[in-house]
Structure formats: C-alpha cells, structure tokens
mmCIF file of C-alpha atoms (C1' of nucleotides) in Angstrom:
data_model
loop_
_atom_site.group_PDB
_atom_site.id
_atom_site.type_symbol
_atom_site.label_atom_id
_atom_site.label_comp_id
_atom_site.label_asym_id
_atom_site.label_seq_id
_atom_site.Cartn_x
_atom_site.Cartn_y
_atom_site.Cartn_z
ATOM 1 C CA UNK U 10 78.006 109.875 102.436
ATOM 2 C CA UNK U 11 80.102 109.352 105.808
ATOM 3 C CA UNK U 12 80.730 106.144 104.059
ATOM 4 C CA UNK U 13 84.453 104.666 104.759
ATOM 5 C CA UNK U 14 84.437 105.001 100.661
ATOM 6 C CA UNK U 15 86.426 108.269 100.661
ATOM 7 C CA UNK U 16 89.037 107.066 102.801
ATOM 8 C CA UNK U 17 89.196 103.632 100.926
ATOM 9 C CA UNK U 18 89.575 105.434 97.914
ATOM 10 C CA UNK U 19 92.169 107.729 98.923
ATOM 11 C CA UNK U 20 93.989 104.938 100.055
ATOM 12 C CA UNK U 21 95.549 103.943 97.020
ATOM 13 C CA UNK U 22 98.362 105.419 95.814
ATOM 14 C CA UNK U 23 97.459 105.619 92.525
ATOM 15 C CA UNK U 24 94.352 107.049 93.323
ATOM 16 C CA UNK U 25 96.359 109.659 95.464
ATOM 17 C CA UNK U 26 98.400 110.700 92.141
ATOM 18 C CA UNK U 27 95.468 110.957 90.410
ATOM 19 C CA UNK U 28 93.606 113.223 92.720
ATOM 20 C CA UNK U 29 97.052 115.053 92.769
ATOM 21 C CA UNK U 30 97.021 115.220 88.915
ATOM 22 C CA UNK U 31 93.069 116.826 88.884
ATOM 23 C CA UNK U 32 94.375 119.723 91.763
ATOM 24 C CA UNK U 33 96.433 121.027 89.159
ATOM 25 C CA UNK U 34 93.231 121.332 86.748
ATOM 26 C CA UNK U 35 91.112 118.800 85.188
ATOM 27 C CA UNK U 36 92.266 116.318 82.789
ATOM 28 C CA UNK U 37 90.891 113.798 80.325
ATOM 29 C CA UNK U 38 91.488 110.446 81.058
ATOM 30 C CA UNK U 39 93.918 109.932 78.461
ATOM 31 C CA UNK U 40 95.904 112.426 79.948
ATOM 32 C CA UNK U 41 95.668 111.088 83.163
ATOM 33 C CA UNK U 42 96.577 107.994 81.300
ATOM 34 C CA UNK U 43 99.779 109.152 80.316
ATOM 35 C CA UNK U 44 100.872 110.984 83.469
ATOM 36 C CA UNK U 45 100.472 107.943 85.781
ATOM 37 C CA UNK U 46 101.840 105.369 83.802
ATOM 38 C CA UNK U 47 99.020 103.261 84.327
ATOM 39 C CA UNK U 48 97.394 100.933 81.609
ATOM 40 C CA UNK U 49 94.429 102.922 80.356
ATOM 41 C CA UNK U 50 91.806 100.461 81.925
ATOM 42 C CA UNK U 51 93.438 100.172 85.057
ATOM 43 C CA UNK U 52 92.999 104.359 85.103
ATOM 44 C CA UNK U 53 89.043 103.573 84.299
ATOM 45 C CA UNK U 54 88.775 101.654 87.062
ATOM 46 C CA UNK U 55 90.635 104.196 89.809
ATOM 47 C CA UNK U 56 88.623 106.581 88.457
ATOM 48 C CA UNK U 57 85.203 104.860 89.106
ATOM 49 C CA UNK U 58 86.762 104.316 92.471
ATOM 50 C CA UNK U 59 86.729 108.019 93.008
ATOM 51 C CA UNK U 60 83.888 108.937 90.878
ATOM 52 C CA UNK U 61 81.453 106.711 93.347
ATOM 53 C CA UNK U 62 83.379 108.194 96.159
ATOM 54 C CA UNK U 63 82.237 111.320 95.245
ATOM 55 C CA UNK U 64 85.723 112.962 94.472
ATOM 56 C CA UNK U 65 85.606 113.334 90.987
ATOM 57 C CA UNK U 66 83.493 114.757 88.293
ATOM 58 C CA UNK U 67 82.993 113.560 84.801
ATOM 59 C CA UNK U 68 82.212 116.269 82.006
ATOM 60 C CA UNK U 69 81.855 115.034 78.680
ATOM 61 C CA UNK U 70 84.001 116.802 75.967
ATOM 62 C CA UNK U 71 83.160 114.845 72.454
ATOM 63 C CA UNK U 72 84.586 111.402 72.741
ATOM 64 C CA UNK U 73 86.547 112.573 75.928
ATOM 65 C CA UNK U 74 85.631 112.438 79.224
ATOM 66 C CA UNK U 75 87.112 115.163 81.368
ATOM 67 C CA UNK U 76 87.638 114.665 85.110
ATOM 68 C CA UNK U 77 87.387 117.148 87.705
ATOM 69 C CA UNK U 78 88.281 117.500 91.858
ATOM 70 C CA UNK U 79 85.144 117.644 93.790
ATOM 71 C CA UNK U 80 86.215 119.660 96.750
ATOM 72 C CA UNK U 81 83.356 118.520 99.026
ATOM 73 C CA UNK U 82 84.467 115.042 100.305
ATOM 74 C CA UNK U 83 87.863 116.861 100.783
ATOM 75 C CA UNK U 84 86.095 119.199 103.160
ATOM 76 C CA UNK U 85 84.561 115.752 104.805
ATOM 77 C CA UNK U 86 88.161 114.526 105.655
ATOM 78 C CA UNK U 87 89.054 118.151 107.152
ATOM 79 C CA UNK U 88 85.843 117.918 109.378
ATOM 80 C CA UNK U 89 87.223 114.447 110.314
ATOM 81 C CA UNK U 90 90.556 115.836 110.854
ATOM 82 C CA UNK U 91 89.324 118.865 113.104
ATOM 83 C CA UNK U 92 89.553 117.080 116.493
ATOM 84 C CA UNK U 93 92.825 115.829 116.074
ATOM 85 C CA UNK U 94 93.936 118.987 114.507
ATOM 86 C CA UNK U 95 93.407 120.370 117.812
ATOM 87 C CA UNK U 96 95.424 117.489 119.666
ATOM 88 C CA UNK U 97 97.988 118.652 117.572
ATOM 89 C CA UNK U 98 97.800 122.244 118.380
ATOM 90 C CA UNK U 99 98.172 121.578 121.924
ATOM 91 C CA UNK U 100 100.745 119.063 121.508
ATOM 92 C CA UNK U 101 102.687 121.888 119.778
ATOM 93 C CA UNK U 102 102.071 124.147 122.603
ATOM 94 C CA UNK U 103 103.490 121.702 124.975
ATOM 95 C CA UNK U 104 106.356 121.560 123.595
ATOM 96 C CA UNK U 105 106.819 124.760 123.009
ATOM 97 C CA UNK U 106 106.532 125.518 126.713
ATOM 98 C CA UNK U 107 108.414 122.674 127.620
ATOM 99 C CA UNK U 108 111.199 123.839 125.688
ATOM 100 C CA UNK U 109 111.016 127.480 127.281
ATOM 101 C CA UNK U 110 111.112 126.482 130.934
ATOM 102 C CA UNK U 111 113.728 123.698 130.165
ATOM 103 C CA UNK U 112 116.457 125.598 128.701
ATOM 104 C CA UNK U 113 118.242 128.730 127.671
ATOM 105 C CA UNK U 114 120.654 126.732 127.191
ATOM 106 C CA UNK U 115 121.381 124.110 124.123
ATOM 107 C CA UNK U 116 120.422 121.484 121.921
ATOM 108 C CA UNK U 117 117.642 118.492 123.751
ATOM 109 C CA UNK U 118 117.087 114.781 121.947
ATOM 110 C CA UNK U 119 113.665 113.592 122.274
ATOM 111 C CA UNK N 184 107.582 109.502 105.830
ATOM 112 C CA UNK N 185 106.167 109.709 102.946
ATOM 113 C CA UNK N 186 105.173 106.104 103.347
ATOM 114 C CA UNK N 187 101.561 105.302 102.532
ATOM 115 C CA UNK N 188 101.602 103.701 105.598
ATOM 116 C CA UNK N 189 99.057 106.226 107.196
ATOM 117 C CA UNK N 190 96.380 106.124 104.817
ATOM 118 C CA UNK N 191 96.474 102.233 104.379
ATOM 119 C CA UNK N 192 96.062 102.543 108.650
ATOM 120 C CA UNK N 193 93.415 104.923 108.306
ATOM 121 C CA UNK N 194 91.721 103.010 105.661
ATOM 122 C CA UNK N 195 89.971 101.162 107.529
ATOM 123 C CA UNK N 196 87.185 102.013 109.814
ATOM 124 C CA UNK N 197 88.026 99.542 112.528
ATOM 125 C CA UNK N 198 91.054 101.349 113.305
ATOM 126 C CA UNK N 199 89.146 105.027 112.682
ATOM 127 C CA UNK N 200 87.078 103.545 115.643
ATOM 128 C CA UNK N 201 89.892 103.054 117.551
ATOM 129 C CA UNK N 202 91.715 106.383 116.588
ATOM 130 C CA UNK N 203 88.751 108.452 117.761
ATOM 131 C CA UNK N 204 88.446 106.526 121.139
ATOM 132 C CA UNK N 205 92.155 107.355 121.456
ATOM 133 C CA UNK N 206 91.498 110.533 121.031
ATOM 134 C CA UNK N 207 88.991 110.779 123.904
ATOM 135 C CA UNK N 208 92.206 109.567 126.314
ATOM 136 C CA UNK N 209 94.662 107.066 126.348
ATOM 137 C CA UNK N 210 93.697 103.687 126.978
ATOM 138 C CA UNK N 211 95.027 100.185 127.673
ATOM 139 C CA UNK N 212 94.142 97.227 124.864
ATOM 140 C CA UNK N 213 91.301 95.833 127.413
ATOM 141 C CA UNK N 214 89.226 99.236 127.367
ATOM 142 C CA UNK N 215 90.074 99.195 123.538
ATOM 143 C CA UNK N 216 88.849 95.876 122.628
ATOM 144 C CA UNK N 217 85.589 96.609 124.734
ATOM 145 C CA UNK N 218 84.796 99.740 123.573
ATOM 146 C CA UNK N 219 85.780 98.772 119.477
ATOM 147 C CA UNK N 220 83.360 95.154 119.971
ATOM 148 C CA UNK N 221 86.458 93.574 118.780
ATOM 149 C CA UNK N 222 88.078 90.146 119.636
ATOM 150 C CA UNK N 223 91.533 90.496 121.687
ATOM 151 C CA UNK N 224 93.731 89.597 118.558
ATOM 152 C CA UNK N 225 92.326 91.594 115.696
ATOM 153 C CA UNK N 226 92.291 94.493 118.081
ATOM 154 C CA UNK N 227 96.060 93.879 118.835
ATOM 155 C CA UNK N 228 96.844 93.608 115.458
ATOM 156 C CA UNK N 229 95.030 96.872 114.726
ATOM 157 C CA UNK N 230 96.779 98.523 117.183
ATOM 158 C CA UNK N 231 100.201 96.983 115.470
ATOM 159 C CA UNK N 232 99.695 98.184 112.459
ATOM 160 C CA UNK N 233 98.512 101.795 113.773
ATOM 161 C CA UNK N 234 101.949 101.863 116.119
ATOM 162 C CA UNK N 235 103.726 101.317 112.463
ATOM 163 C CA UNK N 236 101.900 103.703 110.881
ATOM 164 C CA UNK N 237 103.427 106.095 113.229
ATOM 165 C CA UNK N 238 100.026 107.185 114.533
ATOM 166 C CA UNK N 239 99.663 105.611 118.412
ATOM 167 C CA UNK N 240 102.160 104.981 121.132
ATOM 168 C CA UNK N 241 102.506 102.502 123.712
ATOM 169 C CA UNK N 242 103.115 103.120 127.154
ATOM 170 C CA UNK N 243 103.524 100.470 129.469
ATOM 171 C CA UNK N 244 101.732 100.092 132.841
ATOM 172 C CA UNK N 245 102.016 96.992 135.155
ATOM 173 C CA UNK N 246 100.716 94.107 132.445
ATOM 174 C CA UNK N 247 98.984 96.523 130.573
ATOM 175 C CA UNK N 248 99.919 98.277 127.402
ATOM 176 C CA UNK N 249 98.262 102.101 127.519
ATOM 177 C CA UNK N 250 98.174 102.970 123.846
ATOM 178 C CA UNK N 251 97.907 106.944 123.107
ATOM 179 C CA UNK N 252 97.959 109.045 119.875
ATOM 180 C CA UNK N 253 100.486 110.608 118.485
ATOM 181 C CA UNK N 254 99.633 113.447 117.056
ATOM 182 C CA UNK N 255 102.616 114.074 114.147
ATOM 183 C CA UNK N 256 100.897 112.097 111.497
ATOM 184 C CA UNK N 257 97.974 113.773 111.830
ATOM 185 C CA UNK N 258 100.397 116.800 110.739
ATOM 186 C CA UNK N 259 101.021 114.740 107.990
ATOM 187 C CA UNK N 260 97.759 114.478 106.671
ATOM 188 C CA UNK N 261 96.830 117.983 107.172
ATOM 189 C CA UNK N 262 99.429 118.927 105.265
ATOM 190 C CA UNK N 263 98.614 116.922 102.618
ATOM 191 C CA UNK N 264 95.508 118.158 102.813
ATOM 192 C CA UNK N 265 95.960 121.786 102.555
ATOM 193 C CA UNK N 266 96.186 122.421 98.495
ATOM 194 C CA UNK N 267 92.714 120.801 98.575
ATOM 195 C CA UNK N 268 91.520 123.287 100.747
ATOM 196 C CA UNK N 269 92.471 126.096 98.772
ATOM 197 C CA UNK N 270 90.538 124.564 96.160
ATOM 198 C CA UNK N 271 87.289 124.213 98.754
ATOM 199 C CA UNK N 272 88.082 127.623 100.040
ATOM 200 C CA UNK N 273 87.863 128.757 95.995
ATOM 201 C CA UNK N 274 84.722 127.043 95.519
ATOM 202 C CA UNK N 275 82.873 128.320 98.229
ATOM 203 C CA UNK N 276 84.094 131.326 96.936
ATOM 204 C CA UNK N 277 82.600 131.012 93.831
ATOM 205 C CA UNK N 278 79.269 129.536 95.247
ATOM 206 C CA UNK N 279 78.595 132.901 97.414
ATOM 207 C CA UNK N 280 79.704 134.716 94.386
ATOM 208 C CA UNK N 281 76.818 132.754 91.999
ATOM 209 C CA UNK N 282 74.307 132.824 94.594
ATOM 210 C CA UNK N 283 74.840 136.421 95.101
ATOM 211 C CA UNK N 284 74.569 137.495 91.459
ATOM 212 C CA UNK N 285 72.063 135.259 90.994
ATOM 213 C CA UNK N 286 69.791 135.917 93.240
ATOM 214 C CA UNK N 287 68.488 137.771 96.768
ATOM 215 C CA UNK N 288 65.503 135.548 95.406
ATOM 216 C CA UNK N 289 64.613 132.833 97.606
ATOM 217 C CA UNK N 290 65.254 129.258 99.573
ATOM 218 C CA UNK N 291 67.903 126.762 98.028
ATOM 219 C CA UNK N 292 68.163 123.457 99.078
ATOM 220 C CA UNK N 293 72.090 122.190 100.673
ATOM 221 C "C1'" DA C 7 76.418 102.921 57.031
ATOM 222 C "C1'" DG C 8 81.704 101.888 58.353
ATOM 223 C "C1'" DG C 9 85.790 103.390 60.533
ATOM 224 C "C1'" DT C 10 88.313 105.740 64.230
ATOM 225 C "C1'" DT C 11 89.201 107.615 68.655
ATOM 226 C "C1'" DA C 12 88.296 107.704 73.634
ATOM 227 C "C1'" DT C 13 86.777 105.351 77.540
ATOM 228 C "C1'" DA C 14 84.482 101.731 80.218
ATOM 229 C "C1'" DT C 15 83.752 96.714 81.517
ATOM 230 C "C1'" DG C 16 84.321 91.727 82.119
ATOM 231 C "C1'" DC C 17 87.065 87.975 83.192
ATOM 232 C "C1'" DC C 18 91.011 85.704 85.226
ATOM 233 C "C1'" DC C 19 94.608 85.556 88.316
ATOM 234 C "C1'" DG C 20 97.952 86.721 91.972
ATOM 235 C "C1'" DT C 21 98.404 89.187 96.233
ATOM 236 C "C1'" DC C 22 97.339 91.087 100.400
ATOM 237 C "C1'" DA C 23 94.614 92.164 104.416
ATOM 238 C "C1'" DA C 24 91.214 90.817 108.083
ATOM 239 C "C1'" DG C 25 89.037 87.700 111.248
ATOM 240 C "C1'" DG C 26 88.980 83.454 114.246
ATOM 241 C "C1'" DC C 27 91.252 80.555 116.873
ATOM 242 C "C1'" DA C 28 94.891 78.674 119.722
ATOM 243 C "C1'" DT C 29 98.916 79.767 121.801
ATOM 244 C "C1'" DA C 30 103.129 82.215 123.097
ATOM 245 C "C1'" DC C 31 105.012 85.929 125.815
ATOM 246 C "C1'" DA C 32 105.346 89.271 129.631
ATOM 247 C "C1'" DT C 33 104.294 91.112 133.975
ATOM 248 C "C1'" DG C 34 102.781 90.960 138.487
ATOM 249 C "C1'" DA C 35 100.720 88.329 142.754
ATOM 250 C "C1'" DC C 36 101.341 84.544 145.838
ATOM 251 C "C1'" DG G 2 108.712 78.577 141.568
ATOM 252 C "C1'" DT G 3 103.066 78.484 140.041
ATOM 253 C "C1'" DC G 4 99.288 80.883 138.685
ATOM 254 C "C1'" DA G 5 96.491 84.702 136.842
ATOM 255 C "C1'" DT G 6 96.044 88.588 133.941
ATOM 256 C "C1'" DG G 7 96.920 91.296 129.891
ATOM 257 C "C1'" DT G 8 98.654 91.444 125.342
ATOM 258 C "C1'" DA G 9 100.992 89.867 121.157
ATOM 259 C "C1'" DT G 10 101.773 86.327 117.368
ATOM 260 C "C1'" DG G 11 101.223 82.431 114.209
ATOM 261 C "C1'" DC G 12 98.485 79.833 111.263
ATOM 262 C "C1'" DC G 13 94.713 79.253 108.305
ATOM 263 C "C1'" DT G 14 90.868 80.555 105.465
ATOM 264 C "C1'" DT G 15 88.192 83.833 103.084
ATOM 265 C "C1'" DG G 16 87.199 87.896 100.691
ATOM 266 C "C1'" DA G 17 88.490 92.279 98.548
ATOM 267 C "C1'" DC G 18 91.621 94.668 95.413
ATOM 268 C "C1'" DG G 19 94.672 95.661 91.617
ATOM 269 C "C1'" DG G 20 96.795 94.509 87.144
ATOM 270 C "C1'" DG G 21 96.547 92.643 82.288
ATOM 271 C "C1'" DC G 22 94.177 91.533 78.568
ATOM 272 C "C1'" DA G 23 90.402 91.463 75.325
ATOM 273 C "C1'" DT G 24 86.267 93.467 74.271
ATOM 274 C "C1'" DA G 25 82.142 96.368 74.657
ATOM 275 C "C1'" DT G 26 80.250 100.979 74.406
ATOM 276 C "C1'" DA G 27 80.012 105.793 73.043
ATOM 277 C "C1'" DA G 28 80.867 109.858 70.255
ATOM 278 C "C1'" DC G 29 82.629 111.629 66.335
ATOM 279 C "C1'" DC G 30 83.912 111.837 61.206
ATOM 280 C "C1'" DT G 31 83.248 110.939 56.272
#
DNA sequence: AGGTTATATGCCCGTCAAGGCATACATGAC
DNA sequence: GTCATGTATGCCTTGACGGGCATATAACCT
C-alpha cells in the first residue's frame, strides 16, 4: 500500500524504461527483453520488482506472459506529489510577479 | 537534468520525511534532525544528497544552515508523470463507463 | 510421453548506500 | 585568542541490490 515499494521500484532506471515501454501498450516479456537490452532474467526480476509494487499486471497469453501498466500506484505518486505541486504553483506565481514589477525593461540572471 | 538523481533522493523514505517537513517551512538541520528522529550525521548526509539532487537549498543563518525546497524538481517529476496520467484519466474513464453499462444495480466495494 | 518455447528462480559475486561514531570545519560569543 | 554551538565529513561495517549464469517451471506442440 503506502509502502516506500513504489518509489523503490521506480527508482531504477531500468525499471523506469520498462514502465516507459508498458505506457506505450503492453508487452510480453520477451519483448520487453529485447527493447531494454537487458539479459532476459535480469528483466524477470525488474518485473517482479514492479509486479509486487503493484505497477504491473501479468496476463497470460499461451507460454507468454504479457505485462500491463497499472495506473493506480501512478495515481498514489500524484496524490504524493499534490502538495508540492502547489509549492510549485506559487513559486511560479512569484516569479511571475516578480518579474512584472521588476522590469519593462531587459534580460535578469537568477 | 535528466539525471536519476531525483528518484534515487526520493527513494528513500528518510529523506521523503524530510522533504515533507520542508515543505511545512524551511528549517535549519537542528529542527530537521529532531523532527526526522535521526542522528546529526545521517541527517546531514541526507540533506547532501537531497541539495545534489537539486531538490533543497541552503540558506545560511548565523551557525545555522536553513535548508528549504526547491520546488523545480518537483516540475520534473510531474512532468514525468503526466503520460501516466492520461492513462489513469483513461481508466477511470473506462471504469465509469463499465459501471454504468453494467449496472444502476447496487453497492461495489473500492 | 518428449521436445520446444517462454519465463521465473537460485546462487554467487561485486558494488553501492546507510548508519554509527569520532572528528573536522565554520560561525559567533566572550 | 578560547570556547560553545551548529553542521559537515571520513572511516568502517553491514545489508540491500543488480548482473550473470545455470537451471527450474510452465504451457504448448506433435
């Protein structure tokens, strides 16, 4: 649940690619296999990684096992990400002010 | 940029902890390691690797070091996020659209 | 049944990150 | 200057993680 498991997963690159690789639709391993570049074991084991994170899916297709984006634990990292979104939105606004009373006039470094 | 710098800082929850106290305010390393139950070092070298990451800056007052957000990477992340929220914004989609087919029937559990 | 494809697991090893401790460094007070 | 306070760093040990390899398991085909 609101284990640190998402984020630990999503902290490997790999795993990132991956994840990257399922947004575009889901994939069998092997194919996931060959657009990583990984061996096809070390893929297995990313993929548990994100399986028991909850952010894959596993369909079986015959002998192939098809992975799949779960959205939900995505949606967990946007909750986190609310507060701070909002730090950023005034952050913006700051600056945007700042740079309104500052200057009609040219070019500021930070 | 790019760098996975950010999620490797964000990996872990000690640092979480400290990212959401920031958030709350700015605060000196003394407040930090009080509030986070860390020791003195391990919060310092939290904070180090958080400063690298891009995602705190330091500020200092008198002996103390007042660290702060900084709310860019936080940009960062959002944007990475956003493709997966299409996909969340599709399924819930999809989920009113079964449930309303389905059935004006009767309690489902979340 | 035996063989083949597709995927998962186990084991070993190198690497890296985290914590604990002592200590260095920096700033301010006297 | 000396001392106190606040923070950073270095060293060491331990534990988790990732890769490679061989091998186990599963589903299918004939």
């Amino acid at each position: 649940m609101s284990d640190g498991a998402l984020w630990t997963a999503l902290a490997d690159p790999h795993r990132r690619a991956i994840v990257a690789l399922l947004l575009e639709r889901p994939r069998p391993v092997g194919e996931i296999v060959e657009a990583s570049g990984l061996s096809q074991p070390s893929t297995s084991k990313h993929l548990k990684v994100l399986r028991e994170a909850g952010l894959v899916r596993v369909r079986q297709d015959a002998q192939r096992r098809v992975y799949a984006l779960d959205p939900a634990p995505i949606a967990e990292l946007d909750a986190w990400l609310a507060p701070y979104r909002r730090l950023w939105n005034r952050s913006l606004d700051e600056l945007g002010r700042r740079l309104d009373e500052t200057a009609p006039d040219d070019s500021e470094e930070d």
